[in-house]
Coordinates of C-alpha atoms and ligand atoms in Angstrom, one line a residue:
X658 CA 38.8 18.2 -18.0
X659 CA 41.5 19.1 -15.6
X660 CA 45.2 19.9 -17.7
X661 CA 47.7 17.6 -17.3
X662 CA 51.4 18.4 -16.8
X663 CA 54.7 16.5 -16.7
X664 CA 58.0 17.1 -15.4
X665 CA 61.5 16.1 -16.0
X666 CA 64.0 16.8 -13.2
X667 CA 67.5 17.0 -13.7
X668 CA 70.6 17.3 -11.2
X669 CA 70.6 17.3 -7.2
X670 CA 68.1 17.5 -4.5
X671 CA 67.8 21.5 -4.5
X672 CA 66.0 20.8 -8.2
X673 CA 64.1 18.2 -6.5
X674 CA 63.0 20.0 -3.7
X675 CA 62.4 23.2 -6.4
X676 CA 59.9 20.6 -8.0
X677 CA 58.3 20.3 -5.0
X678 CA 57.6 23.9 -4.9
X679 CA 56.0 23.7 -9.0
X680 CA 54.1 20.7 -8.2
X681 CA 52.7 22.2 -5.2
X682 CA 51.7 25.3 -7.7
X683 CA 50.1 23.5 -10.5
X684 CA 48.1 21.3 -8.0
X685 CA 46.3 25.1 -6.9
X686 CA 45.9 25.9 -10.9
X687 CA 44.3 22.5 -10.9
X688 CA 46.5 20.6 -13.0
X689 CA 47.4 16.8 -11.9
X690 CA 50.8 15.0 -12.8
X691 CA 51.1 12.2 -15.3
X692 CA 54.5 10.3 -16.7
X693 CA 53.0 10.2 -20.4
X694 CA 54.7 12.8 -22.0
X695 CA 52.3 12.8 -24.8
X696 CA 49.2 13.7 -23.2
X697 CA 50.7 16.7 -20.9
X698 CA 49.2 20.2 -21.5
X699 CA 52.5 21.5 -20.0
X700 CA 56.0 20.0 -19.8
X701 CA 58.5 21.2 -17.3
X702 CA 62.4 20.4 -17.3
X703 CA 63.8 21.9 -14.6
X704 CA 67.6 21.4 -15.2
X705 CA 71.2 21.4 -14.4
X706 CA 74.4 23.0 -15.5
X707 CA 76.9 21.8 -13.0
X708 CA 78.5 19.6 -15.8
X709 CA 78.6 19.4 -19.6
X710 CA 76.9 16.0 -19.6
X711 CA 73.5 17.3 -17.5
X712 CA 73.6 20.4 -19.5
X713 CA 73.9 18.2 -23.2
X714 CA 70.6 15.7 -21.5
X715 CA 68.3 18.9 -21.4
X716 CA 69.4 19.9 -24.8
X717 CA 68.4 16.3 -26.1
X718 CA 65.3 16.3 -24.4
X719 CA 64.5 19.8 -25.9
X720 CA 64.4 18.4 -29.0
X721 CA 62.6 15.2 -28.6
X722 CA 59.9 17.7 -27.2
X723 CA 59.8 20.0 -30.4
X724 CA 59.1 17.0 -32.0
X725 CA 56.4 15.7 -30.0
X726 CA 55.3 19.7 -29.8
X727 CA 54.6 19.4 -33.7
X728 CA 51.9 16.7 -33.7
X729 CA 50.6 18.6 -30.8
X730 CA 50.9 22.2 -31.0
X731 CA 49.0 23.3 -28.1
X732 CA 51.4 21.8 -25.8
X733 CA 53.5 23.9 -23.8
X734 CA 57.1 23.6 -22.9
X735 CA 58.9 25.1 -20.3
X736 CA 62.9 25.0 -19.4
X737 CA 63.3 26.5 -15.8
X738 CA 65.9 25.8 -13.3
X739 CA 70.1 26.3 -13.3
X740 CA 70.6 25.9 -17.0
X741 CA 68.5 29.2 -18.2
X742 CA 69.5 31.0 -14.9
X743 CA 72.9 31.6 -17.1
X744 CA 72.1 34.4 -19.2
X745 CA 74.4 32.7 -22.4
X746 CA 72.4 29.7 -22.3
X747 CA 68.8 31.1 -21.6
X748 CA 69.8 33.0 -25.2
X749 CA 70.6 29.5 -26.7
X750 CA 67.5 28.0 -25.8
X751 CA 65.5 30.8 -27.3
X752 CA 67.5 31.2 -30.2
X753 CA 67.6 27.7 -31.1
X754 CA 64.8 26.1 -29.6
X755 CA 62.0 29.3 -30.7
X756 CA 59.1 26.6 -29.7
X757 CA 60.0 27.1 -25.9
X758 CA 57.0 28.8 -24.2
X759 CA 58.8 29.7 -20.8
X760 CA 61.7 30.4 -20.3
X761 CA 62.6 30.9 -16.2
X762 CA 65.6 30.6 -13.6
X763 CA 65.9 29.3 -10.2
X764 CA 65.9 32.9 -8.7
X765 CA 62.1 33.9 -10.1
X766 CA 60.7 30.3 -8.8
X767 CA 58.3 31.9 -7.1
X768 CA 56.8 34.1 -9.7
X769 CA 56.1 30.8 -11.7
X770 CA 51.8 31.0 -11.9
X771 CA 52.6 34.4 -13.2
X772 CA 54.6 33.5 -15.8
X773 CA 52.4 30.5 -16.7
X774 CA 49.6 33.0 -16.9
X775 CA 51.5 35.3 -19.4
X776 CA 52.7 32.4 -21.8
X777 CA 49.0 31.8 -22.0
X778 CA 47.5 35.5 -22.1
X779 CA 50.5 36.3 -24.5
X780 CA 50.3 33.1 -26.8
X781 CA 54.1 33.8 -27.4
X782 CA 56.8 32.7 -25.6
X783 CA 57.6 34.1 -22.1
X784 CA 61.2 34.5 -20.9
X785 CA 62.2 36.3 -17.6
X786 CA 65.5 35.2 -15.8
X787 CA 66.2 37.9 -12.5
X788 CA 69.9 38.6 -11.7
X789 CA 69.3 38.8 -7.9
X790 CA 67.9 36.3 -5.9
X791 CA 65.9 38.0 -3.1
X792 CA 64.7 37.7 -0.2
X793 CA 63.9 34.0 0.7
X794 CA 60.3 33.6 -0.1
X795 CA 58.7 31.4 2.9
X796 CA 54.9 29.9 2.1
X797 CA 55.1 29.0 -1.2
X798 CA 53.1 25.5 -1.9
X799 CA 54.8 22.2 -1.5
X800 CA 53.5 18.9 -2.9
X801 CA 55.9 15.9 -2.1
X802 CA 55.2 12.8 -3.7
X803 CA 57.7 10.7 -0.7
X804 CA 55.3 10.2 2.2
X805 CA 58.4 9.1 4.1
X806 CA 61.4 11.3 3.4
X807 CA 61.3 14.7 2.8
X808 CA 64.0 17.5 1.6
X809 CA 63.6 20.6 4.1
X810 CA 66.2 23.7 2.4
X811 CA 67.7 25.4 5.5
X812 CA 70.1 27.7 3.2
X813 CA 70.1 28.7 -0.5
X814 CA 72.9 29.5 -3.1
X815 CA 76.4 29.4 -1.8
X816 CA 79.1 32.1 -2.0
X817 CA 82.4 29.7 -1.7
X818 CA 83.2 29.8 -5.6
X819 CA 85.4 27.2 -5.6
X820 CA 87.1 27.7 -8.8
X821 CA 85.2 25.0 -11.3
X822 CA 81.7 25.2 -10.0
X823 CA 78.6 27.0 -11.6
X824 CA 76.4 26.7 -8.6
X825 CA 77.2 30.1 -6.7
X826 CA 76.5 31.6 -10.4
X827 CA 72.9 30.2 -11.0
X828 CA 71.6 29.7 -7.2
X829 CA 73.1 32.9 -5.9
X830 CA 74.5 34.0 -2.6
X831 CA 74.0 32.3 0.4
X832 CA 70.8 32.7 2.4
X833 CA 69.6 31.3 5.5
X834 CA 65.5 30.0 6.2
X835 CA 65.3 31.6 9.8
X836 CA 65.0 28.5 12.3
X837 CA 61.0 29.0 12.6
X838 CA 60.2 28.7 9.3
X839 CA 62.4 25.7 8.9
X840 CA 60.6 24.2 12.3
X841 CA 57.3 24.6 11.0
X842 CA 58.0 23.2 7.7
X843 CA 59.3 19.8 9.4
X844 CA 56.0 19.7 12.1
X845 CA 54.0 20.3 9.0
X846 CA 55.9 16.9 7.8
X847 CA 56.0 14.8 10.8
X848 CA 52.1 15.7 11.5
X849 CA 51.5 14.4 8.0
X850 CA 53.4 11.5 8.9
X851 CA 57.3 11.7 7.5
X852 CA 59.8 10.1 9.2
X853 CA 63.3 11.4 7.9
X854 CA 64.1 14.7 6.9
X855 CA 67.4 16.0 4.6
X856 CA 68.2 19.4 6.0
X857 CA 69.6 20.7 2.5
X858 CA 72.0 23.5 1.8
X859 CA 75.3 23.8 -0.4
X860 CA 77.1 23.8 2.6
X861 CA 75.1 23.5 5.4
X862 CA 77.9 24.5 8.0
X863 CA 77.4 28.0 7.1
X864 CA 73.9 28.0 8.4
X865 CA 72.7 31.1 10.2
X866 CA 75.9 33.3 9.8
X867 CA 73.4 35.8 7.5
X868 CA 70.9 36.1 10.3
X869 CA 70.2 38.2 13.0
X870 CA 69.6 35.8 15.3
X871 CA 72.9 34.3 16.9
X872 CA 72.1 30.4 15.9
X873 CA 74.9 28.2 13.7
X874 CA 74.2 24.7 12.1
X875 CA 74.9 22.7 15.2
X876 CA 72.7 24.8 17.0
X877 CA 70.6 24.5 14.9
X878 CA 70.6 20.8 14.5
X879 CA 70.5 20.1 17.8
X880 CA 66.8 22.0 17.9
X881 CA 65.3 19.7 15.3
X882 CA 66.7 16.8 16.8
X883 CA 65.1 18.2 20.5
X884 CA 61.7 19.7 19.0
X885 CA 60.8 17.6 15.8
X886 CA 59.7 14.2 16.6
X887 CA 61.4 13.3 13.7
X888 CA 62.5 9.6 13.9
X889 CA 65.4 10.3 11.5
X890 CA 67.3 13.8 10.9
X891 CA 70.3 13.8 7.7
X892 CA 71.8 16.7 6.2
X893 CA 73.8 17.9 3.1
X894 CA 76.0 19.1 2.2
X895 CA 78.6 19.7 4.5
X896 CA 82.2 21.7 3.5
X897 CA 85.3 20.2 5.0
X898 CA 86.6 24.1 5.8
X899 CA 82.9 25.0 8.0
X900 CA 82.8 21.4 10.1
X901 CA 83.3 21.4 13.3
X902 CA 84.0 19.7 15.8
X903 CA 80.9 21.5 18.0
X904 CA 79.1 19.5 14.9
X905 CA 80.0 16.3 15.8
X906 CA 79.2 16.3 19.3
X907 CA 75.9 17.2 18.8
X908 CA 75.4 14.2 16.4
X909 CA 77.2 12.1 18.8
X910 CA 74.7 13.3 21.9
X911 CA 71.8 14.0 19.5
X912 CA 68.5 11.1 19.0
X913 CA 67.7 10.8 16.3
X914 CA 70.7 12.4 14.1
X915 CA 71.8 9.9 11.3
X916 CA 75.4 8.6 11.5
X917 CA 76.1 9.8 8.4
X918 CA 78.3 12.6 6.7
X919 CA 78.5 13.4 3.3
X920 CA 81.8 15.7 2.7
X921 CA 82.9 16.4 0.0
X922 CA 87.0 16.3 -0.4
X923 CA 87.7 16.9 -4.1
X924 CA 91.2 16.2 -4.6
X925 CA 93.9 14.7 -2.7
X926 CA 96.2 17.2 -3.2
X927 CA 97.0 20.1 -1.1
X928 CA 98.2 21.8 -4.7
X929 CA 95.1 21.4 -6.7
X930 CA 92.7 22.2 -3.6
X931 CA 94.1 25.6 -3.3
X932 CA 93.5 26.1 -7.0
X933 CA 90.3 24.8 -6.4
X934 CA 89.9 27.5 -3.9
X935 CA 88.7 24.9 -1.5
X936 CA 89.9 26.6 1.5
X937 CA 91.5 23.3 3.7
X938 CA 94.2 21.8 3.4
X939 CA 94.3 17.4 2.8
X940 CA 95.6 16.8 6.5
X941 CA 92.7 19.2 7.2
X942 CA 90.0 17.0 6.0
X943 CA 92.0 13.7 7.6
X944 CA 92.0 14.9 10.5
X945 CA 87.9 15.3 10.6
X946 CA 87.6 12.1 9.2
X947 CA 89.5 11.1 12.6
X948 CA 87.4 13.0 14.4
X949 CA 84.3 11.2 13.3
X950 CA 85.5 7.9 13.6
X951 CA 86.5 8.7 17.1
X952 CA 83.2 10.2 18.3
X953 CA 81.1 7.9 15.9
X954 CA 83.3 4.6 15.2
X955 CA 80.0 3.2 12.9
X956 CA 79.7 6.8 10.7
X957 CA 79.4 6.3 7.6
X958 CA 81.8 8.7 5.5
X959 CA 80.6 9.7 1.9
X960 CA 82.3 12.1 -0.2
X961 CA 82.7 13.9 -3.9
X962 CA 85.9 13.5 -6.2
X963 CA 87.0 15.4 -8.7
X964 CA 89.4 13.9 -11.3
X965 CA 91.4 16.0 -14.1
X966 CA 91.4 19.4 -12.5
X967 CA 93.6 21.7 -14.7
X968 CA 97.1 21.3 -14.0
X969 CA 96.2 17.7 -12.2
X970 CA 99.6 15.7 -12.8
X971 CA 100.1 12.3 -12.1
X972 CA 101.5 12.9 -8.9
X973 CA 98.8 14.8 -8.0
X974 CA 96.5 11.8 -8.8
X975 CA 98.4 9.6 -6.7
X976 CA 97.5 12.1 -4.1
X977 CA 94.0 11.7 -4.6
X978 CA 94.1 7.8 -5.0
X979 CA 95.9 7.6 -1.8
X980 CA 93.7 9.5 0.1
X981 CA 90.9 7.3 -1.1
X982 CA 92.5 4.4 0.2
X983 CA 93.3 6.3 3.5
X984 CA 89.8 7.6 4.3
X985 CA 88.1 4.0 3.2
X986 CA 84.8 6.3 2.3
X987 CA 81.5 3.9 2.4
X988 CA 80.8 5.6 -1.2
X989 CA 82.0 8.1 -3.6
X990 CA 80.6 9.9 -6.0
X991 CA 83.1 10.6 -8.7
X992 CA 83.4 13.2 -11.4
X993 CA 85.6 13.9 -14.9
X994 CA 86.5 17.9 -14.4
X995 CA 84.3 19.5 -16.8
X996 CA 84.6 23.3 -17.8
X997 CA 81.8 25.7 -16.8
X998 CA 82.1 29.2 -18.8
X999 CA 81.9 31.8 -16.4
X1000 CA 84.3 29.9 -13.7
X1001 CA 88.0 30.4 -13.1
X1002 CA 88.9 27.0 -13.9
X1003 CA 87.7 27.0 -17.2
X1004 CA 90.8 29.4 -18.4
X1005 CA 93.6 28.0 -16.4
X1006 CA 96.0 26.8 -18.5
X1007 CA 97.0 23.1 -18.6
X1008 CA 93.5 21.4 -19.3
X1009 CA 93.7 17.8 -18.7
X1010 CA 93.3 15.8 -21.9
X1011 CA 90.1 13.3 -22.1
X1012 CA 91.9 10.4 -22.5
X1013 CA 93.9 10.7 -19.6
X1014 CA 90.9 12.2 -17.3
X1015 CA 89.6 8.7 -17.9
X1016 CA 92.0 6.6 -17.2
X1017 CA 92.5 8.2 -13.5
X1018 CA 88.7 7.8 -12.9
X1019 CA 88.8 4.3 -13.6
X1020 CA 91.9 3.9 -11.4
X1021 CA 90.0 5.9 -9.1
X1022 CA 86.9 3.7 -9.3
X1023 CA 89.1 0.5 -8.9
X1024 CA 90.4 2.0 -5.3
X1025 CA 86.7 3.7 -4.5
X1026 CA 85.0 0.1 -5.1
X1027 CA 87.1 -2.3 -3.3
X1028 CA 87.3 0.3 -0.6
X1029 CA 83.4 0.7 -0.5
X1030 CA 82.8 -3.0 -0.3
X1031 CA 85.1 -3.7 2.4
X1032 CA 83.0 -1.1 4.9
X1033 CA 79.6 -2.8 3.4
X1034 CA 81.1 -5.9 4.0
X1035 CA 82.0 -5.2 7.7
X1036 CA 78.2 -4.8 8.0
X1037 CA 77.5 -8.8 7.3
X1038 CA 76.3 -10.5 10.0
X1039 CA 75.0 -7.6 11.9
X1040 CA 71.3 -6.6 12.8
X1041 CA 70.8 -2.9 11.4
X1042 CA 67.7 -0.3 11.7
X1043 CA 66.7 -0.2 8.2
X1044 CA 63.9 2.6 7.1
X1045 CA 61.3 1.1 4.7
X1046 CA 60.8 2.9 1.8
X1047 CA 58.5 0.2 -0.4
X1048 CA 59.3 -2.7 -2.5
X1049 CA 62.3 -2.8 -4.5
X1050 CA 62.0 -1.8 -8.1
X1051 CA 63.6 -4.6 -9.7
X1052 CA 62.2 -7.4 -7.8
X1053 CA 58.4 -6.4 -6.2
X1054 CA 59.1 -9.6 -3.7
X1055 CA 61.5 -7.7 -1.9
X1056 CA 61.6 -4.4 0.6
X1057 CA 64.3 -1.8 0.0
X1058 CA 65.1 1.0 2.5
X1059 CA 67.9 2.6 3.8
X1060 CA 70.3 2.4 7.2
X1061 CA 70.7 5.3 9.5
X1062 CA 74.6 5.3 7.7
X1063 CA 72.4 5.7 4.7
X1064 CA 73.3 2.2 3.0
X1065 CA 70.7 1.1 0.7
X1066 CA 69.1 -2.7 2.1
X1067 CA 66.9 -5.1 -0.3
X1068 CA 65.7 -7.4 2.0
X1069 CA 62.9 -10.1 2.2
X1070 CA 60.8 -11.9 4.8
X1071 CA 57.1 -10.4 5.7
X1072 CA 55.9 -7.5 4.1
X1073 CA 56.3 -4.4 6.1
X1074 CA 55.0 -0.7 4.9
X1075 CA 56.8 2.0 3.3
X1076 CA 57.3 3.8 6.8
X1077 CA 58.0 0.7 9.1
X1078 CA 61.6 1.0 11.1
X1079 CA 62.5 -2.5 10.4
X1080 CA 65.5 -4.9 12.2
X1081 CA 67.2 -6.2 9.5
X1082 CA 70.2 -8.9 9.4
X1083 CA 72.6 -8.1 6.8
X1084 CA 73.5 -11.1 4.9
X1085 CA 75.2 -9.8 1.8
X1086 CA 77.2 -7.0 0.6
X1087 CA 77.7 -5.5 -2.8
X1088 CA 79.4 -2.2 -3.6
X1089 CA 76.4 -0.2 -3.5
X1090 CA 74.2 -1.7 -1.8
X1091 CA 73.5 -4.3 0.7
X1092 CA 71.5 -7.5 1.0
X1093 CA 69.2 -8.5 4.4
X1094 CA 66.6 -10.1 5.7
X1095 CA 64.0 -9.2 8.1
X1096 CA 64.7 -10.4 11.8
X1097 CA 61.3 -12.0 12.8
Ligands
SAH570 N1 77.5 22.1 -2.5 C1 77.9 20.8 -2.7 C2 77.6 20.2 -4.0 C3 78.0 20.9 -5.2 S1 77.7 20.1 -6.8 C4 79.4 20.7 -2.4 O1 80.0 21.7 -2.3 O2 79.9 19.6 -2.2 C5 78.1 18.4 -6.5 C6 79.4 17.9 -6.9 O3 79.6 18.1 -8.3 C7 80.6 18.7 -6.3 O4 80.9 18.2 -5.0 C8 81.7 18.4 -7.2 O5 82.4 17.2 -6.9 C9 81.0 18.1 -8.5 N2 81.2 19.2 -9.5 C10 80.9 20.5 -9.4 N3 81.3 21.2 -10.4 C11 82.0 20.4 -11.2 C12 82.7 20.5 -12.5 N4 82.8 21.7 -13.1 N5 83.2 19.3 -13.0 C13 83.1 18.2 -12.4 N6 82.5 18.0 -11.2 C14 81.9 19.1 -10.7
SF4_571 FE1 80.0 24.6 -5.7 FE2 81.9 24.8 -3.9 FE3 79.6 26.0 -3.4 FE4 79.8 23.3 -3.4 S1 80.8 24.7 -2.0 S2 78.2 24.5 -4.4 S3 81.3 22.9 -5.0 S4 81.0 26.5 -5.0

């Protein structure tokens, strides 16, 4: 009988695409997926500490597991990923969770079948977090369950340490794939049939600057978009203080380069984005939202907020809220402040209370909604280029797929497959989303 695994993923796409790597390992050591939690010989949660929230979901799901682990002891458990990559919480989890098997970080990925190997040569548990991150390890398996879209890392960790976030902590300092290795990866896809890729880094405008060879992010963009055959090419994440304007040109001459830029802002305020240690200043990042809307007047502009930064007055707010209606991003992804031991932010003084972290994100929300449905509303009326992706979850009589400005479309007429570059009329708008049909 072959063993069985499942896998819980938490957080953003670098987990995803980490997954990717484990799946691609336990499909060598002969083990297939399943989503029935009760009849896996091995569940993985590979989690997420970049707020308080993610990191209290893996904790739940911990314990639902040691439940489920004592009807069915020879079950293994395993907790890998950004969470245990901090030394204080890898403790907690063996401490108060003993019926972990593995404990592992994001930096000793790689040395996963080993690992797996000792928990069950050992029968005890197994925990082994590396400080360093080490070299980037090229070849290890991949098994993607998207035939379509595909995640393709180009850099790993980050060293900006902007003052509330966890991530140059647990994914280390930044490292660069050299331009080959990324290549290959994406012919591999495209031969295999893929027709977008995500070129993923925590700030992908800081590509190449730890290589030899003399090749930046536009540079190398502008390769994939000349050698891949790709019909679609994204990327993420960029940082307002690394984009260029070099950057934009290539997207505006480029193929197949998406119109679309996620970048995050933060704040509004040119205060709380030096204590951030964000590095630009808020005319800064309006001024490249200009510049995108000149060279690309149908970009789509997506971005992160942070509300309740310590020290955040209401003025400060006001600063953010006002950019928000400035910019007029297509969406936002918005976010309470939440403390991360081990970052500066945690121990400046003048936390923000709860209660009033809350009431500027709804405010915030209120601006960020009306603003995003006016931009998905422009859209009505017009034909767009809509990937397929398959039928819609909630309604199997309808396709769903996404714009080049990376706008989700439901939309009817005949059935298409996942895959299929469709014409689509927009007929609707929501905030998140927009309605279409199919142009015959
Ligand atoms: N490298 C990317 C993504 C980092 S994490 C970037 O720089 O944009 C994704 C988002 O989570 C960040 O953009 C930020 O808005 C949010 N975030 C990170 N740390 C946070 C914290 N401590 N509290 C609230 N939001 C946080
Ligand atoms: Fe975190 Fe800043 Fe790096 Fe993004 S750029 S991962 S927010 S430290």
């Amino acid at each position: 009988m072959t063993k069985k695994y499942s896998m819980t993923v938490f957080g953003c796409q670098m987990n995803e695409r980490d997954a990717e790597t484990l799946r691609g390992f336990l499909d060598q050591l002969g083990y297939t997926e399943t989503e029935r939690v009760a009849e896996a010989d091995l569940v993985i949660m590979n989690t997420c500490a970049v707020r308080q929230k993610a990191e209290e979901k893996v904790y739940g799901l911990i314990g639902r597991l040691g439940k489920l682990k004592e009807q069915n002891p020879g079950m293994l458990l395993a907790v890998c990923g950004c969470l245990p990559q901090q030394e204080k919480a890898a403790q907690k989890i063996r401490k108060k969770y003993p019926f972990v098997d593995l404990i592992f970080g994001t930096h000793n990925l790689a040395a996963f079948p080993e690992l797996l190997q000792r928990v069950q040569s050992e029968r005890g548990p197994v925990m082994e977090v590396w400080d360093e991150a080490g070299e980037v390890a090229e070849d290890l398996p991949v098994m993607r369950r998207d035939g379509v879209k595909a995640w393709v890392n180009i850099t790993y960790g980050c060293n900006n340490y902007c003052s509330y976030c966890v991530v140059p902590y647990v994914r280390g300092r930044e490292r660069s794939r050299r331009p080959e290795a990324i290549l290959a990866e994406i012919g591999k896809l495209v031969a295999g049939g893929s027709k977008e890729v995500t070129l993923l880094g925590q700030n992908v405008n800081s590509y190449g600057k730890d290589l030899s060879e003399k090749i930046d992010f536009p540079g190398l963009l502008e390769r994939v978009d000349r050698e891949s055959g790709l019909a679609r090419i994204r990327f993420m994440t960029s940082h307002p203080r690394d984009f260029t304007e070099k950057l934009v040109a290539v997207m505006a001459e480029g193929n197949n380069i998406c119109e679309h830029v996620h970048l995050p802002v933060q704040s509004g305020s040119n205060r709380i984005l030096e204590l951030m240690n964000r590095g630009y200043t808020r005319e800064h990042y309006l001024g490249l939202a200009e510049l995108l809307r000149n060279y690309l007047p149908g970009c789509a502009l997506t971005t992160d907020l942070i509300v309740g930064f310590p020290g955040e007055t209401e003025e400060d707010f006001q600063d953010t809220l006002a950019l928000a209606e400035e910019v007029r991003f297509d969406a936002a992804f918005t976010f309470l402040y939440s403390p991360r031991r081990g970052t500066p932010a945690c121990n400046m003084p003048e936390q923000v209370p709860a209660a009033v972290k809350k009431e500027r994100f709804a405010r915030l929300l209120e601006v960020q909604n009306r603003r995003g449905l006016e931009r998905n509303r422009a859209l009505v009326g017009c034909v767009v280029e809509v990937l397929t992706e398959g039928p819609s979850k909630t309604d199997p009589n309808v396709l769903t797929g996404r714009t080049r400005t990376n706008k989700t479309v439901n939309f009817s007429g005949r059935s298409v497959g996942p895959g299929t570059l469709a014409e689509v009329e927009i007929t609707a708008a929501q905030t998140w989303s927009l309605l279409g049909r199919l142009v015959p």
